[in-house]
């Protein structure tokens, strides 16, 4: 059976995994929504709409309202790959969110996660 691309996976199947990852480390679903909104420009309500739709994870990121202007400040390794070196913009945006949720789960302050200077 061929492996399914993250782009083609259902948002309603992938996003809850990020929430679970954060909750296991004592964070809340609301905090995951907050970092997602900061990165993508989606409101909490729009994220919840996506969770109740058949949108793919790739389309969620393809259609994002506005990537945060500080997203390029997100640096580090996720899945053994430096996020700032990912050439495909769609994959880089997906990995940015992974990195933000990792930082949240590791106890970083929201100020640091949001790259507030």
Steps between C-alpha positions, in 0.01 A plus 500: 500500500655835397568754771258794505650849468442741789352737240224251421416399857183626659540809717255348747735203546835684516421808708366307802839324515663838561247574772561161663877555489461833680245371751727211600752764610245700700401752235148574381312477174449877526877554499533288185225708340684816606831402338317376191314830471821695551676307223220470245260789553206263549265578788411237758158473336657441157726230645196331655317524166795327335482227765136443405563493126671270254786743424843345459794607712669630185198711402477643851851638448456586130199717588631663816389861537847642566821339616630697797778739398719360780468140383844520342642544852397142581821300502599156615465133428177308453500140378881522463469786251578868558174684434676806362663283230179345365469625143135413432300791651196281571704238687693773681174656625377162619828440683487849650178398677660173612790699644272744681304216660828335603611824663164529676528141625851572628368782715621803305313820577244621249710816454800294388287273283350803325846651451399821674805722505 
